[in-house]
């Protein structure tokens, strides 16, 4: 970027996402004109090894149900991180995250058909490249886990990866990530807050 070779677009595929992971790359990523973020539901060893119980649907319906449950848990985890994992103040980090994900610079989709284990960063523009490996876009994946990621900067692999991303992107559903964080910035009347305190 400092040499004037900033990408035109960044496409990110990740099996799991959290805001703490995004904060590790936000400063540079937010400078890119267009970002597409593809989130999925990563399988757990537990989910993959559970034998089919009587009455459960057959494949692929059974896996779709497992994916649906995993995605619901994922949203609950994002909400929990939002509510307890960040310092809250008006000019804080979540405010910046919300501003970016509400802008027209970024588009987020979620793959819901199957478990999604892919992790890749695809750089498009005059200088092309892909980083692929084991790191999810989470704080653990970016900072703490022992991960392995490799880069490739030449065809035909680059074109194959770009085509793969486009195919999966078309199958994915739009996902309003910003809406999860807007909740923190809503204003409530003193009366409503008083009633909530009484309820609690």
CSV table of N, CA and C in Angstrom, one decimal, residues 34-38 101 103-109 169 174-175:
chain,number,residue,atom,x,y,z
A,34,UNK,N,-12.9,-1.9,-1.7
A,34,UNK,CA,-14.0,-2.9,-1.6
A,34,UNK,C,-13.6,-4.1,-0.9
A,35,UNK,N,-14.4,-4.6,0.1
A,35,UNK,CA,-14.1,-5.8,0.9
A,35,UNK,C,-15.4,-6.7,0.8
A,36,UNK,N,-15.1,-7.9,0.5
A,36,UNK,CA,-16.2,-8.9,0.6
A,36,UNK,C,-15.8,-9.9,1.7
A,37,UNK,N,-16.7,-10.1,2.7
A,37,UNK,CA,-16.5,-11.1,3.8
A,37,UNK,C,-17.4,-12.2,3.7
A,38,UNK,N,-16.9,-13.4,3.6
A,38,UNK,CA,-17.7,-14.6,3.5
A,38,UNK,C,-17.5,-15.4,4.7
A,101,UNK,N,-18.9,-1.5,8.7
A,101,UNK,CA,-19.7,-2.6,8.2
A,101,UNK,C,-21.1,-2.0,7.8
A,103,UNK,N,-21.1,0.7,5.9
A,103,UNK,CA,-20.7,1.5,4.7
A,103,UNK,C,-20.9,0.6,3.4
A,104,UNK,N,-20.8,1.3,2.3
A,104,UNK,CA,-21.0,0.6,1.0
A,104,UNK,C,-19.6,0.0,0.6
A,105,UNK,N,-18.6,0.1,1.4
A,105,UNK,CA,-17.3,-0.4,1.0
A,105,UNK,C,-17.2,-1.9,1.3
A,106,UNK,N,-18.2,-2.5,2.1
A,106,UNK,CA,-18.1,-3.9,2.5
A,106,UNK,C,-19.4,-4.6,2.3
A,107,UNK,N,-19.3,-5.8,1.9
A,107,UNK,CA,-20.5,-6.7,1.7
A,107,UNK,C,-20.2,-8.0,2.5
A,108,UNK,N,-21.2,-8.4,3.2
A,108,UNK,CA,-21.0,-9.7,4.0
A,108,UNK,C,-22.1,-10.7,3.6
A,109,UNK,N,-21.6,-11.9,3.4
A,109,UNK,CA,-22.5,-13.0,3.2
A,109,UNK,C,-22.2,-14.2,4.1
A,169,UNK,N,-19.6,-17.5,-3.1
A,169,UNK,CA,-20.2,-16.3,-2.9
A,169,UNK,C,-21.6,-16.2,-3.4
A,174,UNK,N,-26.9,-13.0,1.9
A,174,UNK,CA,-26.5,-11.7,2.6
A,174,UNK,C,-26.7,-11.8,4.1
A,175,UNK,N,-25.8,-11.2,4.8
A,175,UNK,CA,-25.8,-11.3,6.3
A,175,UNK,C,-25.5,-9.9,6.8
